[in-house]
Short mmCIF file of C-alpha atoms and ligand atoms in Angstrom, two decimals:
data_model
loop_
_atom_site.label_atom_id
_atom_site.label_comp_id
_atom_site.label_asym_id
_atom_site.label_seq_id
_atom_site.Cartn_x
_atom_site.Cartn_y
_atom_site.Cartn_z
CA UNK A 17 -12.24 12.76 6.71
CA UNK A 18 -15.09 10.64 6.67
CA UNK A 19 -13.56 7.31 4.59
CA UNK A 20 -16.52 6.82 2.74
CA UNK A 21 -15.69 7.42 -0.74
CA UNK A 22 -11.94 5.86 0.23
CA UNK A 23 -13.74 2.63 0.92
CA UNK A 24 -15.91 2.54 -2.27
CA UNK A 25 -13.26 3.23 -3.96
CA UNK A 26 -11.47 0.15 -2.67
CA UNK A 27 -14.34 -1.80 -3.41
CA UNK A 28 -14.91 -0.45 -7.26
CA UNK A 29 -11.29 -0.99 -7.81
CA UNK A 30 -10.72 -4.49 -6.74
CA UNK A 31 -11.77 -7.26 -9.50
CA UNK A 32 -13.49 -10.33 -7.97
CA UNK A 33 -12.98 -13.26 -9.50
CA UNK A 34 -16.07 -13.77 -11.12
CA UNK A 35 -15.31 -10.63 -12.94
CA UNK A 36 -11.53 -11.71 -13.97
CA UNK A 37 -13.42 -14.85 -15.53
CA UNK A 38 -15.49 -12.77 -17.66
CA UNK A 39 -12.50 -10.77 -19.25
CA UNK A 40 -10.37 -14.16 -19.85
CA UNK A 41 -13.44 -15.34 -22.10
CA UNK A 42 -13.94 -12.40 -23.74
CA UNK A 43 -10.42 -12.19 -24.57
CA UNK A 44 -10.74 -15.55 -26.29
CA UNK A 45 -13.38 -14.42 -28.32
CA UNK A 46 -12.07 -10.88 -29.63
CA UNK A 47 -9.17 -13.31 -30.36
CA UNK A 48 -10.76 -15.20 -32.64
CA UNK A 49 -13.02 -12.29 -34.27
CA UNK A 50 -9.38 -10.92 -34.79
CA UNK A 51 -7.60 -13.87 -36.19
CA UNK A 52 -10.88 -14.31 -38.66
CA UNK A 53 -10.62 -10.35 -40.05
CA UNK A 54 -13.86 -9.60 -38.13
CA UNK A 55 -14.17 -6.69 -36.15
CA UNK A 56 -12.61 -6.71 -32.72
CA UNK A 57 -10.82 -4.92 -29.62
CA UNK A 58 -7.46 -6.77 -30.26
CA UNK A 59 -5.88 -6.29 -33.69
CA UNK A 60 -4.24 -9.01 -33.80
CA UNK A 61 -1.55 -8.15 -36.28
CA UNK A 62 0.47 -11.36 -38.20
CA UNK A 63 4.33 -10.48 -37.19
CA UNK A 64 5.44 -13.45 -39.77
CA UNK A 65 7.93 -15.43 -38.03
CA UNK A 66 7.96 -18.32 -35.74
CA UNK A 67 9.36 -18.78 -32.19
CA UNK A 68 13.12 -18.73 -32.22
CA UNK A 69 14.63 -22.08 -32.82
CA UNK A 70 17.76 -21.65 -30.35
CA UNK A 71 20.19 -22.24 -33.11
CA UNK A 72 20.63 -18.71 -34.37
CA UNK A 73 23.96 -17.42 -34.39
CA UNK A 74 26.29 -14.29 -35.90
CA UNK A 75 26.24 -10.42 -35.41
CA UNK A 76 22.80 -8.51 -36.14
CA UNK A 77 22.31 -4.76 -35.32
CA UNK A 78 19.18 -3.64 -33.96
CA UNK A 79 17.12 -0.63 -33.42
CA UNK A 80 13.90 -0.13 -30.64
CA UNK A 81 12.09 2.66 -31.11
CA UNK A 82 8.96 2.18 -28.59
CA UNK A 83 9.17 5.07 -26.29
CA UNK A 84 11.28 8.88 -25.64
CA UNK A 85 14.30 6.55 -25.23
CA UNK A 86 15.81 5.06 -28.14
CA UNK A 87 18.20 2.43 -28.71
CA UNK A 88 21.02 0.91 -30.45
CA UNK A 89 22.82 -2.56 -29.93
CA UNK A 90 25.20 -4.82 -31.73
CA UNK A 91 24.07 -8.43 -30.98
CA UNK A 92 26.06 -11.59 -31.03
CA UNK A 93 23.76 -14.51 -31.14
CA UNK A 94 25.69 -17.88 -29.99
CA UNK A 95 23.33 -20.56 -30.32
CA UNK A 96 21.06 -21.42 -27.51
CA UNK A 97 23.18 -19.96 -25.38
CA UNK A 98 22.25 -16.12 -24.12
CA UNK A 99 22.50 -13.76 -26.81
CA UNK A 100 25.62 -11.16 -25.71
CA UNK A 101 25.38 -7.19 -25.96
CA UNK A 102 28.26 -5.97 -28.07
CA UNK A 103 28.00 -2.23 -27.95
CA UNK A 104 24.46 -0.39 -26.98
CA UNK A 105 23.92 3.36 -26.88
CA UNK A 106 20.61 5.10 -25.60
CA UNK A 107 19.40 8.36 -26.64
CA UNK A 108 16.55 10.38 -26.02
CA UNK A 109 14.00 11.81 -28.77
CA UNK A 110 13.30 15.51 -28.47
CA UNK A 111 9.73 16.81 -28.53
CA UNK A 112 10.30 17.85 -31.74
CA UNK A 113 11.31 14.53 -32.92
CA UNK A 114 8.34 12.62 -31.84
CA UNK A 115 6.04 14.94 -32.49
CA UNK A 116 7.62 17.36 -35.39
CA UNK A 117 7.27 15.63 -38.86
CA UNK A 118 8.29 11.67 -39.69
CA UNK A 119 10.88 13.15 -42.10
CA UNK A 120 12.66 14.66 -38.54
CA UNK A 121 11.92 11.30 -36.48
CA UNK A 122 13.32 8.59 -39.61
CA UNK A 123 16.15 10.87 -39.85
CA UNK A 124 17.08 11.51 -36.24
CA UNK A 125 17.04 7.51 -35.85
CA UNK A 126 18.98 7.06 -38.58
CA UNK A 127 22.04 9.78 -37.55
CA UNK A 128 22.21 7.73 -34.55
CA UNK A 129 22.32 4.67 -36.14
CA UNK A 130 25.33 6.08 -38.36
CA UNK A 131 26.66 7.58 -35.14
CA UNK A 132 26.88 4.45 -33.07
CA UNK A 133 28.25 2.00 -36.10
CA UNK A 134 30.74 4.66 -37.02
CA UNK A 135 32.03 5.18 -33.22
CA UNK A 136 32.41 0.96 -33.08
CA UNK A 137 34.35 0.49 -36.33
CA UNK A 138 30.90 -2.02 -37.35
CA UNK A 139 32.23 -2.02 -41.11
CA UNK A 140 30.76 -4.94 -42.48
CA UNK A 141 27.13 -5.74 -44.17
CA UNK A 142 25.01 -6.32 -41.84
CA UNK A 143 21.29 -7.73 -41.35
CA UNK A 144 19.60 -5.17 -38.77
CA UNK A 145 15.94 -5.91 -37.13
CA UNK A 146 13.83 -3.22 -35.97
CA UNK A 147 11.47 -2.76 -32.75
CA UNK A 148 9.17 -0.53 -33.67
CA UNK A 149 6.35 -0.67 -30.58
CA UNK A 150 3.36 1.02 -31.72
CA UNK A 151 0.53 -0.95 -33.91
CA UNK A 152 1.93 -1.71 -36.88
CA UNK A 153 0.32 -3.99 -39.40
CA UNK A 154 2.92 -6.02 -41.11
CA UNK A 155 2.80 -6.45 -44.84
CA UNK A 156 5.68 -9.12 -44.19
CA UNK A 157 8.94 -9.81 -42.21
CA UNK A 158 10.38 -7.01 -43.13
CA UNK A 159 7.46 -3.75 -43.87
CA UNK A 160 4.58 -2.88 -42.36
CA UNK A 161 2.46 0.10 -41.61
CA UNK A 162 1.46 2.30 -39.17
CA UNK A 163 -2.12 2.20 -37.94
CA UNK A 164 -1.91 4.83 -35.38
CA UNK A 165 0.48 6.64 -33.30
CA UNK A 166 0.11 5.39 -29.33
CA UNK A 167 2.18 6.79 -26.20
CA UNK A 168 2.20 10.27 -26.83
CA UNK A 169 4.14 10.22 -30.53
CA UNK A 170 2.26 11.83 -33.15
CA UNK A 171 5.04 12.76 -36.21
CA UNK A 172 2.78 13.69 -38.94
CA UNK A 173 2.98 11.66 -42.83
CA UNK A 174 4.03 8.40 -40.93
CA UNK A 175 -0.03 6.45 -39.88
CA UNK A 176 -0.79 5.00 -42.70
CA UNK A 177 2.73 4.42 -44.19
CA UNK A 178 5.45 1.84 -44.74
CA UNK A 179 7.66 2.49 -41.86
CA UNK A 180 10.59 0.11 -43.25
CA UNK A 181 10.62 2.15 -46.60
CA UNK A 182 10.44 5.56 -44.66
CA UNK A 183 13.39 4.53 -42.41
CA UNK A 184 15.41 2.72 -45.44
CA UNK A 185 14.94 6.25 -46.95
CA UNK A 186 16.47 7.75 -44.04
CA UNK A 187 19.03 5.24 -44.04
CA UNK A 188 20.31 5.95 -47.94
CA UNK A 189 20.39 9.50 -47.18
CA UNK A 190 22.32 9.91 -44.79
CA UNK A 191 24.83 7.49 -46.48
CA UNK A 192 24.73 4.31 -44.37
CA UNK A 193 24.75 1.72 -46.80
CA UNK A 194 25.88 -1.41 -45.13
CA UNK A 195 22.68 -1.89 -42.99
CA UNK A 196 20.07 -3.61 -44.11
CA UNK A 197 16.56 -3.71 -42.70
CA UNK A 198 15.63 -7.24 -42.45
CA UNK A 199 12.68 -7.44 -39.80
CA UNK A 200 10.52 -5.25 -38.19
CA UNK A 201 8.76 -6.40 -34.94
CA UNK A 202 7.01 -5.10 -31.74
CA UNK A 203 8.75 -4.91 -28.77
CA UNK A 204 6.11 -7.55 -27.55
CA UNK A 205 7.62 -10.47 -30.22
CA UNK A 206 11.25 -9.18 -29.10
CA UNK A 207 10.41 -10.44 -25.70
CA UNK A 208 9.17 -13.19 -26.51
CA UNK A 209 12.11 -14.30 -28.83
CA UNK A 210 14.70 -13.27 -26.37
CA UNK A 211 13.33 -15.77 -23.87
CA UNK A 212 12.95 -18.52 -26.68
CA UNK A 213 16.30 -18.43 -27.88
CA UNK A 214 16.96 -19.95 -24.33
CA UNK A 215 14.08 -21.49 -23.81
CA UNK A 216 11.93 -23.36 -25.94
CA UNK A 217 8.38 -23.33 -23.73
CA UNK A 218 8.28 -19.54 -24.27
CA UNK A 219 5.03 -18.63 -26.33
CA UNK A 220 4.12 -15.45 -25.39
CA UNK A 221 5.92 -12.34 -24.79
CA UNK A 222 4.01 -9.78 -22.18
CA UNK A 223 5.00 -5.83 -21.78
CA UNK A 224 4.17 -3.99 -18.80
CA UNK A 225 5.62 -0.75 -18.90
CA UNK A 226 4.83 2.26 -20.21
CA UNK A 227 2.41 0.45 -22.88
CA UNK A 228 0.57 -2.54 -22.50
CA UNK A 229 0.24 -5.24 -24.96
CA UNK A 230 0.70 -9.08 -25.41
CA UNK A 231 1.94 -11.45 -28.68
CA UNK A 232 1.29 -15.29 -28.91
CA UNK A 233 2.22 -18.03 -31.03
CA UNK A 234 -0.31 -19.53 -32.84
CA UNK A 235 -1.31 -22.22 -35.44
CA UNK A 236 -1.72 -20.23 -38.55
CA UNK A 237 -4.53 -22.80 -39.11
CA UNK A 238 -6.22 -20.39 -36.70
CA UNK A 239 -5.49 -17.34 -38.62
CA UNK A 240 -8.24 -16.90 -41.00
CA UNK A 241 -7.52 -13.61 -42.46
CA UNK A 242 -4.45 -15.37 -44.31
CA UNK A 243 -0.80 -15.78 -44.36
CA UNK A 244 0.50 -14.51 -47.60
CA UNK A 245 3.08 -16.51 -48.69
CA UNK A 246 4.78 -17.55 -45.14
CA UNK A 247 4.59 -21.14 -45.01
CA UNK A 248 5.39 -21.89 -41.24
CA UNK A 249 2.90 -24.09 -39.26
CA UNK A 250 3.11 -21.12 -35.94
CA UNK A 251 3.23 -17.75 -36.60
CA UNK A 252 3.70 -15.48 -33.59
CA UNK A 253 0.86 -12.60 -33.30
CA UNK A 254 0.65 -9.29 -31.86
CA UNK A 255 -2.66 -9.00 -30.34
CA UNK A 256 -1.98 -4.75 -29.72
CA UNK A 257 -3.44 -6.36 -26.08
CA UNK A 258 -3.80 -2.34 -24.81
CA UNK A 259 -6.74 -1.94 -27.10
CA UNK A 260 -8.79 -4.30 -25.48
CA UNK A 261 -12.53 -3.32 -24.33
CA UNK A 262 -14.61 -5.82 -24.05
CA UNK A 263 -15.81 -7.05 -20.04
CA UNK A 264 -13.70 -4.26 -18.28
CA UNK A 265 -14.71 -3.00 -15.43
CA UNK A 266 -14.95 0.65 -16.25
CA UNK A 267 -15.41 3.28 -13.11
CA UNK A 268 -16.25 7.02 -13.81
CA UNK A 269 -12.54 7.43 -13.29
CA UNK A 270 -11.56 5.95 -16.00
CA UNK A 271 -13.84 7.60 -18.19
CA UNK A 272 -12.65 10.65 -17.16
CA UNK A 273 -8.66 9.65 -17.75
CA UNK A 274 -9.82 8.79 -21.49
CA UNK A 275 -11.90 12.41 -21.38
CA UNK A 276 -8.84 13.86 -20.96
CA UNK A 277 -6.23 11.57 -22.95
CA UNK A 278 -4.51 12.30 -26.16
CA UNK A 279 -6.33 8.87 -27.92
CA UNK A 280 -9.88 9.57 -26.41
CA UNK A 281 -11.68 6.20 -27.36
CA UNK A 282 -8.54 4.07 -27.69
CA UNK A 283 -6.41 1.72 -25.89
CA UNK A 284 -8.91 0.86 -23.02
CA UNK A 285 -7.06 -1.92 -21.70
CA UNK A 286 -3.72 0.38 -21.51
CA UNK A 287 -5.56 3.01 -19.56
CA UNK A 288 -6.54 0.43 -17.05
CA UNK A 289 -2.77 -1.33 -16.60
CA UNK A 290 -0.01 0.40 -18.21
CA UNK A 291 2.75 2.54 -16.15
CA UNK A 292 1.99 5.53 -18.28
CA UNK A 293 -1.73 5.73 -16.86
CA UNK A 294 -1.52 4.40 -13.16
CA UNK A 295 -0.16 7.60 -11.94
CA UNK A 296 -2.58 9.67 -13.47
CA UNK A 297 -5.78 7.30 -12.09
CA UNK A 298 -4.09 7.65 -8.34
CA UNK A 299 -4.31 11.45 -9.63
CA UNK A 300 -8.19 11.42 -10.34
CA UNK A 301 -8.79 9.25 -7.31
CA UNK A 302 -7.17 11.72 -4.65
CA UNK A 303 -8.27 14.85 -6.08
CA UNK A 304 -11.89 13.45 -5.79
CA UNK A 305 -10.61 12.46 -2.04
CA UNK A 306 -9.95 15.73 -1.53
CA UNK A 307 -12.84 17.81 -2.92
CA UNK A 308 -15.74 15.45 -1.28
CA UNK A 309 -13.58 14.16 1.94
CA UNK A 310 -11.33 17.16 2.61
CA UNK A 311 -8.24 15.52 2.06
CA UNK A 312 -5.56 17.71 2.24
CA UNK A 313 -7.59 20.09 3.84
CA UNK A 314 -10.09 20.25 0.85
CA UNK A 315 -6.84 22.02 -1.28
CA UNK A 316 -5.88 20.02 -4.12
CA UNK A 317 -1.97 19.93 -3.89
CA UNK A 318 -0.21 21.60 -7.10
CA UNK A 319 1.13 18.11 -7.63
CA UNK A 320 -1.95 17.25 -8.77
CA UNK A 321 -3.46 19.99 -10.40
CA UNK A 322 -1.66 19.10 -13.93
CA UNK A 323 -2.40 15.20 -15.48
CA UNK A 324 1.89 14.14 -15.81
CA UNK A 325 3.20 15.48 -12.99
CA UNK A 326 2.07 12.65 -10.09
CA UNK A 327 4.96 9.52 -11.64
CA UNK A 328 4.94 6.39 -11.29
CA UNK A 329 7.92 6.22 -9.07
CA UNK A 330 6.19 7.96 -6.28
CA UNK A 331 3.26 5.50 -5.82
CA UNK A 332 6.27 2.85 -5.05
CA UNK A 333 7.21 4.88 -2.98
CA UNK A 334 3.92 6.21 -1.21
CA UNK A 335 2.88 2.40 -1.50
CA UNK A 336 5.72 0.79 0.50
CA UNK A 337 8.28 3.49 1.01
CA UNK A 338 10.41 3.41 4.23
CA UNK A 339 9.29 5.72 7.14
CA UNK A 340 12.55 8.22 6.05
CA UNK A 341 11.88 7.55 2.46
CA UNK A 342 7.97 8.94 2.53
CA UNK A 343 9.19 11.50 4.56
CA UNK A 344 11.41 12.71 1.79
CA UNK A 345 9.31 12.42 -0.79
CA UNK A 346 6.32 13.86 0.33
CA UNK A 347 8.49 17.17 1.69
CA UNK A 348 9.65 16.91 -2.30
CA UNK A 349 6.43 16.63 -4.35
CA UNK A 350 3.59 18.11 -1.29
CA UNK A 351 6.07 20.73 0.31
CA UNK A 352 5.44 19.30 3.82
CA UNK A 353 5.32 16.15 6.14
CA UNK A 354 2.31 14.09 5.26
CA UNK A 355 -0.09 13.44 8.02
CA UNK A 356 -0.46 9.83 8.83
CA UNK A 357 -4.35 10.08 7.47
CA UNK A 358 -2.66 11.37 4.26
CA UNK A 359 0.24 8.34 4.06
CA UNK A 360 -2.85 6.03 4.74
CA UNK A 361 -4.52 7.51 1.85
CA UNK A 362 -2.21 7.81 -1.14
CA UNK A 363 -0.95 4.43 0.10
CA UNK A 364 -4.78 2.93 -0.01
CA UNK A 365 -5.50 4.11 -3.74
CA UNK A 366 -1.75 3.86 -5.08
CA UNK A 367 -2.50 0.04 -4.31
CA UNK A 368 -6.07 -0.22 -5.37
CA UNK A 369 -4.90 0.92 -8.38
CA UNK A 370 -1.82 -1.27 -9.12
CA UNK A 371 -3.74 -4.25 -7.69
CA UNK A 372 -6.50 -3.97 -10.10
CA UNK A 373 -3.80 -3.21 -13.04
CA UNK A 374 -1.98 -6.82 -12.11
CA UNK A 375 -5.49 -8.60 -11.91
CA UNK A 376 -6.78 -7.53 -15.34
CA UNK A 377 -3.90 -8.00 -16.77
CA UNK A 378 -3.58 -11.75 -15.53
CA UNK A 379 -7.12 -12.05 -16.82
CA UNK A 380 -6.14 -11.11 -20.17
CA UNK A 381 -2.74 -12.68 -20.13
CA UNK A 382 -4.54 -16.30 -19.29
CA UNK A 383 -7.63 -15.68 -21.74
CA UNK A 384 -4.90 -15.15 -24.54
CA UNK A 385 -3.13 -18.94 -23.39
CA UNK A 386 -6.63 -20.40 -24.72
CA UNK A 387 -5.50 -19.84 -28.54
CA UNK A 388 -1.69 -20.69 -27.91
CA UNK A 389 0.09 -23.38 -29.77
CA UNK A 390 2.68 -24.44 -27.25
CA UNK A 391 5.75 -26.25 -27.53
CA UNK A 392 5.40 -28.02 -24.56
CA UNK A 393 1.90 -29.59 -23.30
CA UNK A 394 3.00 -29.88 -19.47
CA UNK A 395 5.02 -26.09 -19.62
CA UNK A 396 4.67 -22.75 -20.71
CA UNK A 397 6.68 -19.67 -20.23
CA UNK A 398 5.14 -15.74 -20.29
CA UNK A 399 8.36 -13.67 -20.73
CA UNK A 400 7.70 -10.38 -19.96
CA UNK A 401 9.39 -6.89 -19.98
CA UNK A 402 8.74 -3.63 -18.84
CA UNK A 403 9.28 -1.08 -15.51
CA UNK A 404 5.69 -2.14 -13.73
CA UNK A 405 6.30 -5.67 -13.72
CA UNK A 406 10.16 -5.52 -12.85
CA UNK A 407 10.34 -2.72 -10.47
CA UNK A 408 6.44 -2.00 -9.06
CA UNK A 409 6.87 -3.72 -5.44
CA UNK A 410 4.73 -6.41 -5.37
CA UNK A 411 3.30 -6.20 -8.53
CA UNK A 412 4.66 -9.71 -10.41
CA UNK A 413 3.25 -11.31 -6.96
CA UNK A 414 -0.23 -9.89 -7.90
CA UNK A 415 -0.18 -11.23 -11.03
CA UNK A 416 0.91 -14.45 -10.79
CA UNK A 417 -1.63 -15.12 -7.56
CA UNK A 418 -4.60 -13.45 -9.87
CA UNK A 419 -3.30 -15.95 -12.41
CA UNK A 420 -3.18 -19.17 -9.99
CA UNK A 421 -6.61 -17.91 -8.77
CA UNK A 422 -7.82 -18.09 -12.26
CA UNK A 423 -6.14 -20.90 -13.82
CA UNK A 424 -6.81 -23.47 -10.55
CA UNK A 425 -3.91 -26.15 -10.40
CA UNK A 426 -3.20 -25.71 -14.49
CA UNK A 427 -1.54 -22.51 -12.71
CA UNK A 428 1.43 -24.52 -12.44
CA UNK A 429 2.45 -24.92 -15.65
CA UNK A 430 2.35 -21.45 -16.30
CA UNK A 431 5.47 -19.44 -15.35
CA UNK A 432 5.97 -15.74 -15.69
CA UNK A 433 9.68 -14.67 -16.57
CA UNK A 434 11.01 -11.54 -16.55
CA UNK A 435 12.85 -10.95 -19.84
CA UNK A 436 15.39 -8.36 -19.89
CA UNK A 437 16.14 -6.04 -23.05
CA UNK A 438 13.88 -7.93 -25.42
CA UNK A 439 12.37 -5.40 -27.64
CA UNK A 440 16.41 -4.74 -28.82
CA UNK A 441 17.83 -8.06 -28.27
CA UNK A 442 14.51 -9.82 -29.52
CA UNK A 443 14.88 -7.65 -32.99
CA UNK A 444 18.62 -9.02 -33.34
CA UNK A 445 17.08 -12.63 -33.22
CA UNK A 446 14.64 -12.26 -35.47
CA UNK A 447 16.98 -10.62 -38.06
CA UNK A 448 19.27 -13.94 -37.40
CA UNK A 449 15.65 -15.92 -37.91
CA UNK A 450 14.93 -14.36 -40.92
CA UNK A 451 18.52 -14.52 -42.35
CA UNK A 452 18.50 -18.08 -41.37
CA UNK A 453 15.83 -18.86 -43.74
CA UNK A 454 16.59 -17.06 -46.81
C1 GLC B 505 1.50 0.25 -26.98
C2 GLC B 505 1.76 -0.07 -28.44
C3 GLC B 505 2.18 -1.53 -28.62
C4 GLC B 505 3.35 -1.84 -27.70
C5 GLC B 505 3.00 -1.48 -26.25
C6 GLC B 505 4.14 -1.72 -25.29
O1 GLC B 505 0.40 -0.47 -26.55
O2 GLC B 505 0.60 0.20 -29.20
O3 GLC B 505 2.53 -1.79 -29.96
O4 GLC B 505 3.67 -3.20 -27.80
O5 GLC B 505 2.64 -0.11 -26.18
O6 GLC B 505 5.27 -0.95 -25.61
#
């Protein structure tokens, strides 16, 4: 193999700083285009509630609904202290269930709902707040509706509806009357609320998981497109981050991935950072190894012929594996012992990729702390959440060094936290929130 291509790959996929500048100012802009109405990348959708205050206390259910895995947890919320886990149970949506009609999907949810209150003996009324990560425009608190379907869902009647009155309806059908829906949030605003109840420098809540996608608190002075009737002087926004666009550096692979995607056009950001995409950019970068360099002997392996099959879990491993752990997993997923020419490879682009996933994303991350309202002028705290930032070896390093590189000695202030659980213990405080205020 000649090591051309590898090498311009290397050199397309690494974002210089200049370039990381760019993307932090045009984030600031599409932020405010957003906040005014006006047409922009970010939505920048009101979620109606203010950081948590740290006083919130009592028992709130809550339901996250963001990816195939479901959940259901029983919160107790003690006051500043960290909010405790009663009972949680996890279930996994079918195919037909996320993809079948929204009747199947509110209904599903809500069985389990019944399911897991029933099996704990949770009698009482109770105030329950729902994740619901996909871009939602909220009407208020408690309704919004769904703009599109992202992450592979697509249960027909449900874009363009109130989600809140589709579940309720779910809810009254099936009999379980002593739930309430009080909120409905992203998983983003979970994170960040989960980290506030503890911590009051927290103003933005980060995911970096399967999806992509950032909230903020902000001075609803700055939010031009209105309020309705909340009367709070912050209101915490989620920017639907993934859907970003502007300054990127787009290669030929990428275009390709969104070619081939199930949202051609869409979440551009996402498709450059998220956990769902990574693997399948690795994907288009070896098979392109292979067909002009002869990697692998010019033979694409079957591993990559189809888009999902190459995970996530394998470019840890390819990446920074153990000598006896590669071994083992390239025998699993290539049917042989890699070559040390191959390991070099997959190694190469698996961290090209996830390097230039961590730099964008601090580039977006610090061009969205330009609009913040913080709590704090000398600290602020990112909470974040998701597999690729928690588990990705060296990935939360990446980002916070492409954020000191951007933010200078300012850097300091800024700390990145990983936050645990928020898009189902964040929905429990914002119930308590909103109950607290009625
Ligand atoms: C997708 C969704 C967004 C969510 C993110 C992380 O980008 O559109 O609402 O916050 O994934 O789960």
């Amino acid at each position: 193999m000649k090591n051309m291509l590898l090498e311009k790959i290397i050199k397309e996929f690494d974002v210089p700083v200049k370039r990381m500048r760019q993307i932090k100012k045009a984030v600031g802009s599409e932020m405010d285009a957003g906040l005014a109405g006006r047409k922009s990348s970010l939505a920048m959708f009101q979620a109606y509630c203010d950081a948590a205050s740290g006083r919130e206390k009592g028992f709130y259910p809550a339901l996250d609904l963001g990816g195939t895995n479901f959940r259901v947890m029983m919160v107790r919320l003690q006051g500043g202290k960290k909010p405790k886990v009663l009972a949680e149970a996890k279930y996994r949506l079918t195919g037909e269930q996320i993809s079948g009609t929204g009747d199947v999907l509110f209904n599903a949810i809500a069985g389990y709902l019944g399911k897991f209150m029933k099996e704990n003996k949770f009698n009482s009324e109770y105030g329950l707040g729902y994740t619901f990560s996909f871009p939602v425009k909220l009407l208020g608190i408690d309704e919004g509706i769904l703009m599109k379907w992202t992450k592979d869902f697509s249960a027909t009647g449900v874009v363009g509806k109130k989600i809140v009155e589709l579940q309720r309806h779910a809810l009254t059908s099936q009999g379980l009357n002593n739930v309430k829906i009080v909120a409905l949030a992203n998983d983003t605003v979970g994170t960040l609320q989960t980290q506030a109840v503890e911590d009051p420098n927290c103003i933005m809540g980060v995911i970096l998981g399967t999806g992509f996608n950032i909230c903020v608190r902000v001075s609803s002075r700055r939010i031009k497109k209105g309020v309705g009737d909340y009367s709070g002087k912050c209101m915490i926004i989620n920017m639907e981050a993934g859907g970003f666009a502007k300054a990127l550096p787009f290669t030929g692979y990428d275009r390709q991935l969104d070619r081939e995607s199930g949202n051609k056009g869409h979440q551009f950001a996402e498709k450059m950072i998220s956990g769902k995409y990574l693997p399948q950019l690795a994907r288009l970068l070896i098979v392109d190894l292979v067909k002009k360099e002869g990697l692998f002997g010019g033979r694409v392996p079957p591993v990559f012929l189809n888009k999902d099959t190459f995970q996530a879990w394998y470019m840890d491993v390819f990446e920074t594996g153990t000598e006896k752990e590669i071994t083992k997993l390239g025998r699993k997923v290539f049917g042989k012992v890699l070559t040390t020419e191959e390991r070099i490879v997959l190694a190469l682009v698996c961290h090209a990729v996830a390097r230039r996933s961590a730099r964008i994303a601090a580039s977006i991350i610090t061009g969205a702390l330009t609009r913040v309202e913080r709590r704090s002028a000398r600290k602020v705290t990112v909470a974040i959440d998701g597999s690729l930032f928690e588990k990705y070896p060296g990935y939360s390093r990446m980002l916070n060094e492409a954020i000191r590189e951007l933010e200078g000695s300012a850097g300091k202030s800024i700390s990145t936290k990983l936050t645990k659980d928020g898009s189902g213990i964040g929905a429990a405080v914002i119930a308590a929130v909103v109950s607290a205020n009625r």
